[in-house]
PDB file of C-alpha atoms in Angstrom:
ATOM      1  CA  MET F   1      42.463  15.428 -10.308  1.00 45.00           C
ATOM      2  CA  PHE F   2      40.825  12.957  -7.936  1.00 44.00           C
ATOM      3  CA  LYS F   3      39.799  15.800  -5.627  1.00 47.00           C
ATOM      4  CA  LYS F   4      37.972  17.518  -8.497  1.00 45.00           C
ATOM      5  CA  LEU F   5      36.237  14.297  -9.498  1.00 38.00           C
ATOM      6  CA  LYS F   6      35.285  13.565  -5.905  1.00 40.00           C
ATOM      7  CA  ALA F   7      33.864  17.082  -5.477  1.00 44.00           C
ATOM      8  CA  LEU F   8      31.943  16.785  -8.750  1.00 39.00           C
ATOM      9  CA  LEU F   9      30.428  13.449  -7.679  1.00 40.00           C
ATOM     10  CA  ALA F  10      29.515  14.891  -4.268  1.00 46.00           C
ATOM     11  CA  ASP F  11      27.742  17.829  -5.933  1.00 48.00           C
ATOM     12  CA  PHE F  12      25.897  15.481  -8.269  1.00 42.00           C
ATOM     13  CA  SER F  13      24.862  13.261  -5.357  1.00 40.00           C
ATOM     14  CA  ASN F  14      23.525  16.270  -3.437  1.00 46.00           C
ATOM     15  CA  GLU F  15      21.518  17.384  -6.476  1.00 45.00           C
ATOM     16  CA  LEU F  16      20.020  13.920  -6.868  1.00 41.00           C
ATOM     17  CA  GLN F  17      19.020  13.761  -3.212  1.00 46.00           C
ATOM     18  CA  GLN F  18      17.313  17.133  -3.422  1.00 45.00           C
ATOM     19  CA  THR F  19      15.429  16.366  -6.636  1.00 44.00           C
ATOM     20  CA  ASN F  20      14.358  12.802  -5.857  1.00 45.00           C
ATOM     21  CA  LYS F  21      12.746  13.316  -2.486  1.00 45.00           C
ATOM     22  CA  PRO F  22       9.543  15.280  -2.926  1.00 51.00           C
ATOM     23  CA  GLU F  23       6.203  14.039  -4.136  1.00 56.00           C
ATOM     24  CA  ASN F  24       6.938  10.496  -5.245  1.00 63.00           C
ATOM     25  CA  SER F  25       8.898   9.437  -2.185  1.00 77.00           C
ATOM     26  CA  ILE F  26       7.455   6.387  -0.495  1.00 86.00           C
ATOM     27  CA  ASP F  27       7.115   6.125   3.256  1.00 91.00           C
ATOM     28  CA  PHE F  28       5.033   3.659   5.273  1.00 93.00           C
ATOM     29  CA  ASN F  29       1.808   5.670   4.938  1.00 94.00           C
ATOM     30  CA  THR F  30       2.282   5.984   1.183  1.00 95.00           C
ATOM     31  CA  GLY F  31       3.040   2.275   0.835  1.00 95.00           C
ATOM     32  CA  LEU F  32       0.001   1.235   2.872  1.00 96.00           C
ATOM     33  CA  ALA F  33      -2.289   3.677   1.050  1.00 96.00           C
ATOM     34  CA  ALA F  34      -1.013   2.408  -2.311  1.00 96.00           C
ATOM     35  CA  LEU F  35      -1.785  -1.203  -1.401  1.00 97.00           C
ATOM     36  CA  LEU F  36      -5.274  -0.252  -0.218  1.00 97.00           C
ATOM     37  CA  VAL F  37      -5.907   1.699  -3.428  1.00 96.00           C
ATOM     38  CA  GLU F  38      -4.619  -1.211  -5.520  1.00 96.00           C
ATOM     39  CA  VAL F  39      -7.203  -3.520  -3.931  1.00 96.00           C
ATOM     40  CA  MET F  40      -9.915  -0.934  -4.621  1.00 95.00           C
ATOM     41  CA  ARG F  41      -8.828  -0.703  -8.271  1.00 93.00           C
ATOM     42  CA  ALA F  42      -8.574  -4.478  -8.766  1.00 93.00           C
ATOM     43  CA  ASP F  43     -12.143  -4.989  -9.996  1.00 88.00           C
ATOM     44  CA  SER F  44     -12.027  -1.872 -12.229  1.00 87.00           C
ATOM     45  CA  LYS F  45     -14.862  -0.309 -10.213  1.00 86.00           C
ATOM     46  CA  ILE F  46     -14.187   2.409  -7.689  1.00 86.00           C
ATOM     47  CA  GLU F  47     -17.012   2.452  -5.186  1.00 88.00           C
ATOM     48  CA  GLN F  48     -17.541   5.222  -2.651  1.00 93.00           C
ATOM     49  CA  SER F  49     -17.802   2.584   0.074  1.00 93.00           C
ATOM     50  CA  GLU F  50     -14.274   1.426  -0.766  1.00 94.00           C
ATOM     51  CA  LEU F  51     -12.914   4.983  -0.748  1.00 94.00           C
ATOM     52  CA  ASP F  52     -14.625   5.569   2.597  1.00 95.00           C
ATOM     53  CA  LYS F  53     -13.094   2.381   4.018  1.00 96.00           C
ATOM     54  CA  ILE F  54      -9.616   3.407   2.837  1.00 96.00           C
ATOM     55  CA  ALA F  55     -10.065   6.840   4.428  1.00 96.00           C
ATOM     56  CA  GLU F  56     -11.222   5.242   7.687  1.00 96.00           C
ATOM     57  CA  ILE F  57      -8.238   2.869   7.727  1.00 96.00           C
ATOM     58  CA  LEU F  58      -5.749   5.656   7.034  1.00 95.00           C
ATOM     59  CA  LYS F  59      -7.273   7.830   9.750  1.00 94.00           C
ATOM     60  CA  THR F  60      -7.108   5.117  12.390  1.00 93.00           C
ATOM     61  CA  GLN F  61      -3.970   3.208  11.398  1.00 91.00           C
ATOM     62  CA  CYS F  62      -1.812   6.147  10.298  1.00 88.00           C
ATOM     63  CA  GLU F  63      -3.363   8.707  12.649  1.00 90.00           C
ATOM     64  CA  LEU F  64      -4.118  11.153   9.857  1.00 91.00           C
ATOM     65  CA  ASP F  65      -6.835  13.780   9.746  1.00 92.00           C
ATOM     66  CA  GLU F  66      -9.380  14.164   6.952  1.00 93.00           C
ATOM     67  CA  SER F  67      -7.300  16.607   4.874  1.00 93.00           C
ATOM     68  CA  GLN F  68      -4.122  14.514   5.222  1.00 94.00           C
ATOM     69  CA  VAL F  69      -6.029  11.421   4.078  1.00 95.00           C
ATOM     70  CA  LYS F  70      -7.355  13.245   1.005  1.00 94.00           C
ATOM     71  CA  VAL F  71      -3.875  14.509   0.106  1.00 95.00           C
ATOM     72  CA  LEU F  72      -2.401  11.031   0.570  1.00 95.00           C
ATOM     73  CA  ILE F  73      -5.041   9.303  -1.552  1.00 95.00           C
ATOM     74  CA  ASP F  74      -4.693  11.964  -4.262  1.00 94.00           C
ATOM     75  CA  LYS F  75      -0.917  11.430  -4.206  1.00 94.00           C
ATOM     76  CA  VAL F  76      -1.130   7.637  -4.295  1.00 95.00           C
ATOM     77  CA  ARG F  77      -3.732   7.064  -6.997  1.00 94.00           C
ATOM     78  CA  PRO F  78      -1.542   8.223  -9.918  1.00 93.00           C
ATOM     79  CA  MET F  79       1.475   6.468  -8.380  1.00 93.00           C
ATOM     80  CA  VAL F  80      -0.420   3.165  -8.330  1.00 92.00           C
ATOM     81  CA  GLU F  81      -1.704   3.648 -11.870  1.00 91.00           C
ATOM     82  CA  ALA F  82       1.825   4.370 -13.130  1.00 90.00           C
ATOM     83  CA  ALA F  83       3.519   1.597 -11.156  1.00 89.00           C
ATOM     84  CA  LEU F  84       4.719  -1.428 -13.074  1.00 87.00           C
ATOM     85  CA  ASP F  85       4.469  -3.593  -9.979  1.00 89.00           C
ATOM     86  CA  LEU F  86       3.749  -3.422  -6.262  1.00 91.00           C
ATOM     87  CA  HIS F  87       7.279  -4.082  -5.017  1.00 92.00           C
ATOM     88  CA  GLN F  88       8.110  -0.455  -4.230  1.00 92.00           C
ATOM     89  CA  PHE F  89       5.056  -0.189  -1.974  1.00 95.00           C
ATOM     90  CA  VAL F  90       5.359  -3.621  -0.373  1.00 95.00           C
ATOM     91  CA  LYS F  91       9.063  -3.097   0.270  1.00 94.00           C
ATOM     92  CA  GLU F  92       8.370  -0.057   2.444  1.00 93.00           C
ATOM     93  CA  VAL F  93       5.558  -1.747   4.373  1.00 95.00           C
ATOM     94  CA  ASN F  94       7.667  -4.878   4.921  1.00 95.00           C
ATOM     95  CA  ALA F  95      10.600  -2.799   6.162  1.00 94.00           C
ATOM     96  CA  LYS F  96       8.478  -1.152   8.843  1.00 93.00           C
ATOM     97  CA  THR F  97       6.397  -4.099  10.077  1.00 93.00           C
ATOM     98  CA  SER F  98       6.728  -7.387  11.893  1.00 95.00           C
ATOM     99  CA  TYR F  99       5.079 -10.558  10.604  1.00 96.00           C
ATOM    100  CA  GLU F 100       2.058 -10.016  12.876  1.00 95.00           C
ATOM    101  CA  GLU F 101       1.688  -6.451  11.649  1.00 95.00           C
ATOM    102  CA  ARG F 102       1.855  -7.635   8.029  1.00 96.00           C
ATOM    103  CA  MET F 103      -0.995 -10.040   8.797  1.00 95.00           C
ATOM    104  CA  GLU F 104      -2.958  -7.039  10.106  1.00 96.00           C
ATOM    105  CA  VAL F 105      -2.239  -5.218   6.854  1.00 96.00           C
ATOM    106  CA  ILE F 106      -3.676  -8.188   4.954  1.00 97.00           C
ATOM    107  CA  GLU F 107      -6.817  -7.923   7.101  1.00 96.00           C
ATOM    108  CA  LEU F 108      -7.071  -4.234   6.220  1.00 97.00           C
ATOM    109  CA  LEU F 109      -6.870  -5.143   2.542  1.00 97.00           C
ATOM    110  CA  TRP F 110      -9.724  -7.640   3.027  1.00 97.00           C
ATOM    111  CA  HIS F 111     -11.809  -4.881   4.639  1.00 96.00           C
ATOM    112  CA  VAL F 112     -11.390  -2.772   1.502  1.00 96.00           C
ATOM    113  CA  ALA F 113     -12.264  -5.722  -0.725  1.00 96.00           C
ATOM    114  CA  PHE F 114     -15.466  -6.410   1.232  1.00 95.00           C
ATOM    115  CA  ALA F 115     -16.398  -2.718   1.631  1.00 94.00           C
ATOM    116  CA  ASP F 116     -18.812  -2.809  -1.306  1.00 91.00           C
ATOM    117  CA  GLY F 117     -20.502  -5.977  -0.017  1.00 89.00           C
ATOM    118  CA  HIS F 118     -19.017  -8.160  -2.740  1.00 88.00           C
ATOM    119  CA  LEU F 119     -15.654  -9.890  -3.141  1.00 92.00           C
ATOM    120  CA  ASP F 120     -14.493  -9.876  -6.724  1.00 93.00           C
ATOM    121  CA  ASP F 121     -12.057 -12.532  -7.997  1.00 94.00           C
ATOM    122  CA  TYR F 122      -9.610  -9.796  -8.994  1.00 96.00           C
ATOM    123  CA  GLU F 123      -9.653  -8.400  -5.460  1.00 96.00           C
ATOM    124  CA  ASP F 124      -8.996 -11.860  -4.074  1.00 96.00           C
ATOM    125  CA  HIS F 125      -6.144 -12.317  -6.536  1.00 96.00           C
ATOM    126  CA  ILE F 126      -4.433  -9.006  -5.744  1.00 96.00           C
ATOM    127  CA  ILE F 127      -4.624  -9.605  -1.998  1.00 97.00           C
ATOM    128  CA  ARG F 128      -3.178 -13.077  -2.540  1.00 97.00           C
ATOM    129  CA  LYS F 129      -0.348 -11.518  -4.565  1.00 96.00           C
ATOM    130  CA  ILE F 130       0.344  -8.821  -1.958  1.00 97.00           C
ATOM    131  CA  SER F 131       0.243 -11.431   0.791  1.00 97.00           C
ATOM    132  CA  SER F 132       2.862 -13.445  -1.042  1.00 96.00           C
ATOM    133  CA  LEU F 133       5.066 -10.380  -1.543  1.00 96.00           C
ATOM    134  CA  MET F 134       4.740  -9.666   2.179  1.00 97.00           C
ATOM    135  CA  TYR F 135       5.821 -13.236   2.986  1.00 96.00           C
ATOM    136  CA  VAL F 136       2.560 -13.988   4.795  1.00 96.00           C
ATOM    137  CA  ALA F 137       1.866 -17.721   4.930  1.00 96.00           C
ATOM    138  CA  HIS F 138      -1.143 -18.941   2.973  1.00 96.00           C
ATOM    139  CA  VAL F 139      -2.802 -20.252   6.137  1.00 96.00           C
ATOM    140  CA  ASP F 140      -2.571 -16.753   7.684  1.00 96.00           C
ATOM    141  CA  PHE F 141      -3.846 -15.181   4.442  1.00 96.00           C
ATOM    142  CA  VAL F 142      -6.936 -17.416   4.617  1.00 96.00           C
ATOM    143  CA  ALA F 143      -7.381 -16.875   8.367  1.00 96.00           C
ATOM    144  CA  ALA F 144      -7.342 -13.091   7.848  1.00 96.00           C
ATOM    145  CA  LYS F 145     -10.027 -13.398   5.178  1.00 96.00           C
ATOM    146  CA  ILE F 146     -12.202 -15.522   7.448  1.00 95.00           C
ATOM    147  CA  ARG F 147     -11.768 -13.134  10.408  1.00 95.00           C
ATOM    148  CA  VAL F 148     -12.901 -10.207   8.261  1.00 95.00           C
ATOM    149  CA  GLN F 149     -15.846 -12.142   6.819  1.00 93.00           C
ATOM    150  CA  GLU F 150     -16.967 -13.142  10.309  1.00 92.00           C
ATOM    151  CA  SER F 151     -16.572  -9.591  11.650  1.00 91.00           C
ATOM    152  CA  LEU F 152     -18.723  -8.295   8.807  1.00 88.00           C
ATOM    153  CA  ASP F 153     -21.168 -11.230   9.045  1.00 82.00           C
ATOM    154  CA  ILE F 154     -20.714 -12.153   5.371  1.00 72.00           C
TER     155      ILE F 154
END
């Protein structure tokens, strides 16, 4: 009896693994892209300059080509819209990065926020929230913002 039950559970587990993997699986690139898209969406305005900045970041940081970036952004946008929170995305980024790398991610988020030449309060708030979820100290959160502002001469 236990052998039958064990075999049944093994079959069920294999089915779950095969059906849960595909499109909505989250890897580092998906997690990072989702966070970037969330910052873009924060002010309820999607500017081309922000989309361009996200594409540039994904190309350089994730070493993706133009078509891979488009596919990734198209995959992530509905995921972000449907997500109840950011934990699933942050969890993957946190798992794959050191503290210093997480600070770099925060800088990337600031670049998206400033891409349209204006920092909205909602963008500031979402980056603050993500920073907290990534366990980045407030002083480093502020320093990242200042570094980006100075690099962009804002």
